[in-house]
Each structure stands twice: as structure tokens, then as C-alpha cells.
PDB file of C-alpha atoms in Angstrom:
ATOM      1  CA  UNK A  14      16.683   2.486  -9.366  1.00 55.00           C
ATOM      2  CA  UNK A  15      16.283  -1.211  -9.484  1.00 77.00           C
ATOM      3  CA  UNK A  16      15.779  -2.783 -12.835  1.00 92.00           C
ATOM      4  CA  UNK A  17      14.355  -6.441 -12.735  1.00 96.00           C
ATOM      5  CA  UNK A  18      15.140  -9.125 -15.401  1.00 97.00           C
ATOM      6  CA  UNK A  19      13.099 -12.308 -15.830  1.00 97.00           C
ATOM      7  CA  UNK A  20      13.720 -14.945 -18.445  1.00 97.00           C
ATOM      8  CA  UNK A  21      12.053 -12.842 -21.174  1.00 98.00           C
ATOM      9  CA  UNK A  22      11.257  -9.494 -19.739  1.00 98.00           C
ATOM     10  CA  UNK A  23      12.972  -6.281 -18.435  1.00 98.00           C
ATOM     11  CA  UNK A  24      11.046  -4.338 -15.809  1.00 98.00           C
ATOM     12  CA  UNK A  25      12.875  -0.884 -15.983  1.00 97.00           C
ATOM     13  CA  UNK A  26      12.547   2.848 -15.762  1.00 95.00           C
ATOM     14  CA  UNK A  27      10.426   4.629 -18.166  1.00 96.00           C
ATOM     15  CA  UNK A  28      11.876   6.215 -21.225  1.00 96.00           C
ATOM     16  CA  UNK A  29      10.510   8.809 -23.586  1.00 96.00           C
ATOM     17  CA  UNK A  30      10.180   6.172 -26.407  1.00 97.00           C
ATOM     18  CA  UNK A  31       7.476   4.505 -24.134  1.00 98.00           C
ATOM     19  CA  UNK A  32       5.111   7.323 -24.018  1.00 98.00           C
ATOM     20  CA  UNK A  33       3.704   6.807 -27.662  1.00 98.00           C
ATOM     21  CA  UNK A  34       2.866   3.035 -27.026  1.00 98.00           C
ATOM     22  CA  UNK A  35       1.643   3.741 -23.548  1.00 98.00           C
ATOM     23  CA  UNK A  36      -0.740   6.334 -24.825  1.00 98.00           C
ATOM     24  CA  UNK A  37      -2.116   3.941 -27.473  1.00 98.00           C
ATOM     25  CA  UNK A  38      -2.646   1.339 -24.560  1.00 98.00           C
ATOM     26  CA  UNK A  39      -4.593   3.907 -22.774  1.00 97.00           C
ATOM     27  CA  UNK A  40      -6.716   4.828 -25.671  1.00 97.00           C
ATOM     28  CA  UNK A  41      -7.535   1.169 -26.246  1.00 97.00           C
ATOM     29  CA  UNK A  42     -10.990   0.286 -25.110  1.00 96.00           C
ATOM     30  CA  UNK A  43     -10.100  -3.356 -24.638  1.00 96.00           C
ATOM     31  CA  UNK A  44      -7.040  -2.581 -22.574  1.00 97.00           C
ATOM     32  CA  UNK A  45      -9.142  -0.024 -20.547  1.00 96.00           C
ATOM     33  CA  UNK A  46     -12.194  -2.445 -20.212  1.00 95.00           C
ATOM     34  CA  UNK A  47     -11.771  -2.794 -16.343  1.00 95.00           C
ATOM     35  CA  UNK A  48     -10.215   0.493 -15.777  1.00 94.00           C
ATOM     36  CA  UNK A  49     -12.478   3.202 -16.740  1.00 91.00           C
ATOM     37  CA  UNK A  50     -12.335   6.001 -19.289  1.00 94.00           C
ATOM     38  CA  UNK A  51      -9.902   6.184 -22.024  1.00 96.00           C
ATOM     39  CA  UNK A  52      -7.051   8.439 -21.408  1.00 97.00           C
ATOM     40  CA  UNK A  53      -5.959  11.478 -23.584  1.00 97.00           C
ATOM     41  CA  UNK A  54      -2.253  11.682 -24.534  1.00 97.00           C
ATOM     42  CA  UNK A  55      -1.783  14.524 -21.855  1.00 97.00           C
ATOM     43  CA  UNK A  56      -3.361  12.251 -19.173  1.00 97.00           C
ATOM     44  CA  UNK A  57      -1.334   9.258 -20.202  1.00 97.00           C
ATOM     45  CA  UNK A  58       1.852  11.188 -20.219  1.00 98.00           C
ATOM     46  CA  UNK A  59       1.017  12.675 -16.863  1.00 98.00           C
ATOM     47  CA  UNK A  60       0.673   9.088 -15.405  1.00 97.00           C
ATOM     48  CA  UNK A  61       4.279   8.416 -16.533  1.00 97.00           C
ATOM     49  CA  UNK A  62       5.493  11.374 -14.762  1.00 97.00           C
ATOM     50  CA  UNK A  63       3.625  10.520 -11.576  1.00 96.00           C
ATOM     51  CA  UNK A  64       5.025   6.886 -11.896  1.00 96.00           C
ATOM     52  CA  UNK A  65       8.577   8.252 -12.136  1.00 95.00           C
ATOM     53  CA  UNK A  66       8.226  10.532  -9.332  1.00 95.00           C
ATOM     54  CA  UNK A  67       6.645   7.931  -7.062  1.00 93.00           C
ATOM     55  CA  UNK A  68       9.428   5.540  -7.873  1.00 91.00           C
ATOM     56  CA  UNK A  69      12.024   8.092  -6.974  1.00 92.00           C
ATOM     57  CA  UNK A  70      10.379   8.894  -3.610  1.00 94.00           C
ATOM     58  CA  UNK A  71       9.876   5.266  -2.494  1.00 93.00           C
ATOM     59  CA  UNK A  72      12.238   3.222  -4.398  1.00 90.00           C
ATOM     60  CA  UNK A  73       9.561   1.068  -5.991  1.00 94.00           C
ATOM     61  CA  UNK A  74       6.577   1.598  -8.151  1.00 96.00           C
ATOM     62  CA  UNK A  75       5.472   0.873 -11.724  1.00 97.00           C
ATOM     63  CA  UNK A  76       8.047  -0.308 -14.060  1.00 97.00           C
ATOM     64  CA  UNK A  77       7.915  -0.083 -17.740  1.00 98.00           C
ATOM     65  CA  UNK A  78       7.888  -3.651 -19.194  1.00 98.00           C
ATOM     66  CA  UNK A  79       9.968  -4.554 -22.232  1.00 98.00           C
ATOM     67  CA  UNK A  80      10.599  -7.813 -24.096  1.00 98.00           C
ATOM     68  CA  UNK A  81      14.311  -8.481 -23.842  1.00 97.00           C
ATOM     69  CA  UNK A  82      14.710 -10.180 -27.102  1.00 97.00           C
ATOM     70  CA  UNK A  83      13.215  -7.338 -29.070  1.00 97.00           C
ATOM     71  CA  UNK A  84      13.145  -4.141 -26.945  1.00 97.00           C
ATOM     72  CA  UNK A  85       9.455  -3.710 -27.498  1.00 97.00           C
ATOM     73  CA  UNK A  86       7.602  -1.845 -24.749  1.00 98.00           C
ATOM     74  CA  UNK A  87       4.475  -3.900 -23.891  1.00 98.00           C
ATOM     75  CA  UNK A  88       3.228  -2.174 -20.708  1.00 98.00           C
ATOM     76  CA  UNK A  89       3.720  -1.846 -16.952  1.00 98.00           C
ATOM     77  CA  UNK A  90       3.961  -3.800 -13.888  1.00 98.00           C
ATOM     78  CA  UNK A  91       5.095  -3.312 -10.425  1.00 97.00           C
ATOM     79  CA  UNK A  92       3.939  -2.421  -6.924  1.00 97.00           C
ATOM     80  CA  UNK A  93       2.263   0.560  -5.264  1.00 96.00           C
ATOM     81  CA  UNK A  94       0.860   1.821  -2.240  1.00 96.00           C
ATOM     82  CA  UNK A  95      -2.837   1.244  -1.928  1.00 95.00           C
ATOM     83  CA  UNK A  96      -4.754   4.439  -2.724  1.00 89.00           C
ATOM     84  CA  UNK A  97      -6.154   6.590   0.217  1.00 88.00           C
ATOM     85  CA  UNK A  98      -9.861   6.043   0.885  1.00 87.00           C
ATOM     86  CA  UNK A  99      -9.761   2.114   0.199  1.00 91.00           C
ATOM     87  CA  UNK A 100     -11.085  -0.090   3.041  1.00 91.00           C
ATOM     88  CA  UNK A 101      -7.698  -1.581   3.415  1.00 94.00           C
ATOM     89  CA  UNK A 102      -4.078  -0.391   3.364  1.00 95.00           C
ATOM     90  CA  UNK A 103      -0.726  -1.900   2.114  1.00 97.00           C
ATOM     91  CA  UNK A 104       1.190  -2.433  -0.934  1.00 98.00           C
ATOM     92  CA  UNK A 105      -0.513  -3.655  -4.100  1.00 98.00           C
ATOM     93  CA  UNK A 106       0.852  -5.452  -7.197  1.00 98.00           C
ATOM     94  CA  UNK A 107      -0.433  -4.774 -10.700  1.00 97.00           C
ATOM     95  CA  UNK A 108       0.230  -4.914 -14.261  1.00 98.00           C
ATOM     96  CA  UNK A 109      -1.272  -3.605 -17.719  1.00 97.00           C
ATOM     97  CA  UNK A 110      -0.098  -5.005 -21.065  1.00 98.00           C
ATOM     98  CA  UNK A 111      -0.827  -4.074 -24.583  1.00 98.00           C
ATOM     99  CA  UNK A 112      -3.421  -6.474 -26.257  1.00 96.00           C
ATOM    100  CA  UNK A 113      -0.308  -7.596 -28.635  1.00 96.00           C
ATOM    101  CA  UNK A 114       1.285  -9.105 -25.538  1.00 97.00           C
ATOM    102  CA  UNK A 115      -1.946 -10.871 -23.985  1.00 96.00           C
ATOM    103  CA  UNK A 116      -1.992 -14.694 -23.806  1.00 96.00           C
ATOM    104  CA  UNK A 117       1.905 -15.208 -23.642  1.00 97.00           C
ATOM    105  CA  UNK A 118       2.396 -15.476 -19.965  1.00 98.00           C
ATOM    106  CA  UNK A 119       3.993 -12.080 -19.785  1.00 98.00           C
ATOM    107  CA  UNK A 120       1.639 -10.664 -16.905  1.00 98.00           C
ATOM    108  CA  UNK A 121       2.366 -13.706 -14.766  1.00 98.00           C
ATOM    109  CA  UNK A 122       6.156 -13.497 -15.415  1.00 98.00           C
ATOM    110  CA  UNK A 123       6.211  -9.738 -14.524  1.00 98.00           C
ATOM    111  CA  UNK A 124       3.952 -10.349 -11.569  1.00 98.00           C
ATOM    112  CA  UNK A 125       6.222 -13.138 -10.124  1.00 98.00           C
ATOM    113  CA  UNK A 126       9.176 -10.761 -10.476  1.00 97.00           C
ATOM    114  CA  UNK A 127       7.275  -7.970  -8.761  1.00 97.00           C
ATOM    115  CA  UNK A 128       6.341 -10.328  -5.731  1.00 97.00           C
ATOM    116  CA  UNK A 129      10.024 -11.403  -5.495  1.00 96.00           C
ATOM    117  CA  UNK A 130      11.227  -7.736  -5.378  1.00 96.00           C
ATOM    118  CA  UNK A 131       8.426  -7.021  -2.798  1.00 96.00           C
ATOM    119  CA  UNK A 132       9.429  -9.790  -0.461  1.00 97.00           C
ATOM    120  CA  UNK A 133      13.116  -9.994  -0.938  1.00 95.00           C
ATOM    121  CA  UNK A 134      14.139  -6.471  -1.642  1.00 94.00           C
ATOM    122  CA  UNK A 135      11.376  -4.512   0.279  1.00 95.00           C
ATOM    123  CA  UNK A 136      10.762  -7.239   2.859  1.00 96.00           C
ATOM    124  CA  UNK A 137       7.038  -6.594   2.730  1.00 97.00           C
ATOM    125  CA  UNK A 138       4.925  -8.969   4.954  1.00 97.00           C
ATOM    126  CA  UNK A 139       2.214  -9.070   2.557  1.00 98.00           C
ATOM    127  CA  UNK A 140       1.276  -7.957  -0.981  1.00 98.00           C
ATOM    128  CA  UNK A 141      -2.269  -7.186  -2.245  1.00 98.00           C
ATOM    129  CA  UNK A 142      -3.921  -7.279  -5.637  1.00 98.00           C
ATOM    130  CA  UNK A 143      -7.230  -5.515  -6.718  1.00 97.00           C
ATOM    131  CA  UNK A 144      -9.336  -5.627  -9.658  1.00 97.00           C
ATOM    132  CA  UNK A 145     -12.965  -5.577 -10.718  1.00 97.00           C
ATOM    133  CA  UNK A 146     -14.924  -8.541 -10.106  1.00 96.00           C
ATOM    134  CA  UNK A 147     -15.419  -9.006 -13.826  1.00 96.00           C
ATOM    135  CA  UNK A 148     -11.775  -9.039 -14.738  1.00 97.00           C
ATOM    136  CA  UNK A 149     -11.285 -12.775 -15.021  1.00 96.00           C
ATOM    137  CA  UNK A 150      -7.920 -12.513 -16.920  1.00 95.00           C
ATOM    138  CA  UNK A 151      -6.168 -10.635 -14.187  1.00 97.00           C
ATOM    139  CA  UNK A 152      -7.855 -12.760 -11.394  1.00 98.00           C
ATOM    140  CA  UNK A 153      -6.377 -15.709 -13.252  1.00 98.00           C
ATOM    141  CA  UNK A 154      -2.819 -14.302 -12.976  1.00 98.00           C
ATOM    142  CA  UNK A 155      -3.554 -13.574  -9.266  1.00 98.00           C
ATOM    143  CA  UNK A 156      -4.245 -17.326  -8.754  1.00 98.00           C
ATOM    144  CA  UNK A 157      -1.354 -18.416 -10.791  1.00 97.00           C
ATOM    145  CA  UNK A 158       1.181 -16.364  -8.771  1.00 98.00           C
ATOM    146  CA  UNK A 159      -0.373 -17.946  -5.579  1.00 97.00           C
ATOM    147  CA  UNK A 160      -2.589 -15.239  -4.250  1.00 98.00           C
ATOM    148  CA  UNK A 161      -5.847 -16.009  -2.614  1.00 98.00           C
ATOM    149  CA  UNK A 162      -9.182 -14.293  -2.076  1.00 98.00           C
ATOM    150  CA  UNK A 163     -11.483 -14.185   0.825  1.00 97.00           C
ATOM    151  CA  UNK A 164     -14.909 -13.140  -0.670  1.00 97.00           C
ATOM    152  CA  UNK A 165     -15.424 -11.268   2.679  1.00 97.00           C
ATOM    153  CA  UNK A 166     -12.823  -8.786   1.501  1.00 96.00           C
ATOM    154  CA  UNK A 167     -14.633  -7.804  -1.735  1.00 96.00           C
ATOM    155  CA  UNK A 168     -15.727  -4.239  -1.698  1.00 96.00           C
ATOM    156  CA  UNK A 169     -17.272  -1.463  -3.803  1.00 95.00           C
ATOM    157  CA  UNK A 170     -14.445   1.015  -4.919  1.00 93.00           C
ATOM    158  CA  UNK A 171     -15.474   4.283  -3.282  1.00 89.00           C
ATOM    159  CA  UNK A 172     -13.855   6.290  -6.038  1.00 88.00           C
ATOM    160  CA  UNK A 173     -15.921   4.602  -8.842  1.00 91.00           C
ATOM    161  CA  UNK A 174     -19.613   5.445  -9.552  1.00 89.00           C
ATOM    162  CA  UNK A 175     -22.142   2.887  -9.546  1.00 91.00           C
ATOM    163  CA  UNK A 176     -21.743   0.401 -12.406  1.00 91.00           C
ATOM    164  CA  UNK A 177     -19.802  -2.698 -13.536  1.00 90.00           C
ATOM    165  CA  UNK A 178     -16.411  -1.326 -12.446  1.00 93.00           C
ATOM    166  CA  UNK A 179     -17.443  -0.484  -8.798  1.00 95.00           C
ATOM    167  CA  UNK A 180     -17.309  -3.986  -7.416  1.00 96.00           C
ATOM    168  CA  UNK A 181     -13.843  -5.138  -6.731  1.00 97.00           C
ATOM    169  CA  UNK A 182     -11.952  -8.150  -5.441  1.00 97.00           C
ATOM    170  CA  UNK A 183      -9.176  -8.394  -3.214  1.00 98.00           C
ATOM    171  CA  UNK A 184      -6.288 -10.981  -3.277  1.00 98.00           C
ATOM    172  CA  UNK A 185      -3.625 -11.390  -0.955  1.00 98.00           C
ATOM    173  CA  UNK A 186      -0.500 -13.307  -0.547  1.00 98.00           C
ATOM    174  CA  UNK A 187       1.946 -13.361   2.392  1.00 97.00           C
ATOM    175  CA  UNK A 188       5.793 -13.340   2.405  1.00 93.00           C
ATOM    176  CA  UNK A 189       7.047 -16.935   2.534  1.00 86.00           C
ATOM    177  CA  UNK A 190       4.107 -18.254   0.598  1.00 76.00           C
ATOM    178  CA  UNK A 191       6.017 -18.393  -2.721  1.00 65.00           C
TER     179      UNK A 191
END
């Protein structure tokens, strides 16, 4: 299982000590603002079990993100297969950080590491990113890492009921762009 290091971050396998801060993130309305319902502790723990199983099966997935200088768990980042039922296929990049880690450039740093892993190690031809239309912070990260959006690719997520979280935007980047 690959670990990835950046100047400030370690993207690594999940540890038992990550479960409590991960559950706190998933119970934070601001962190979950563009993701839907808050998660219970059981749902949060189950998500980590899924992340680990998927990583073991594919050799990539959602890493736990740790600040190297302090060892503090601050969230997740990585790559995942696009969910079935979406109007496109491929591998998407994503991130989710605790509020205490916002505004420090960690999402951009982790995302760049994820892109490098996807293009250099997995040799993916393209990587996608999806978020709600209203998630301006994540959209800014997507632009900072060189991704572009064609408004014709925007879509309503078929798994989300009508409301502000249904409309999504799709960003793309091809290998060789960065």
C-alpha cells in the first residue's frame, strides 16, 4: 500500500486512532454542508472499513491525511472509481478536511499529490472531480490544481433528492497537463 508524502502532509493507510476525529468531521454540519446528512459514529466507522477494503482491492483509494510535523489526522484525500449510475465513468479525485485544517493549502497540496499518484503510478489518462455547484471552496481547489470545467458536463446527481445538493459540476484534467 503506497504512502505519499508532500512537503507538509502524509497520505497514509487509516489507523484506529483516526476513527474518532473522522467521526467528529462527519458529525460537523460545516464539513458536511455539501455532502448531505451527518453520519453517525457507526456510519463513519463503516466508511473507513470500506475505504480500506477498496484500497486493498485496487491499490488506490482514500488515504487518511496527516500533518507530518504534528502527526495530527486532518481528513482524507485520494482517488476513487466514479459511482455507478453517474452520467460518466472514470476515476475521481477528492478530499475532505476538518475545519481546523481549512485555509492552509492542505487540500490543494493533497490533491496535487493525488494527481501525481494517479498519473505517474496508475498511469490514468484522465482524472475527474465532482462537487455540488455551490461548493466554491472545492471548486477553487480544482482550478488551482489545473482542472477545467465544461458547463455542458454539469449534471443532477441521480442519487440525491431535489434540492441544493443535487446540481453538480464536473472538472477534468488529462495526463500531461500538469
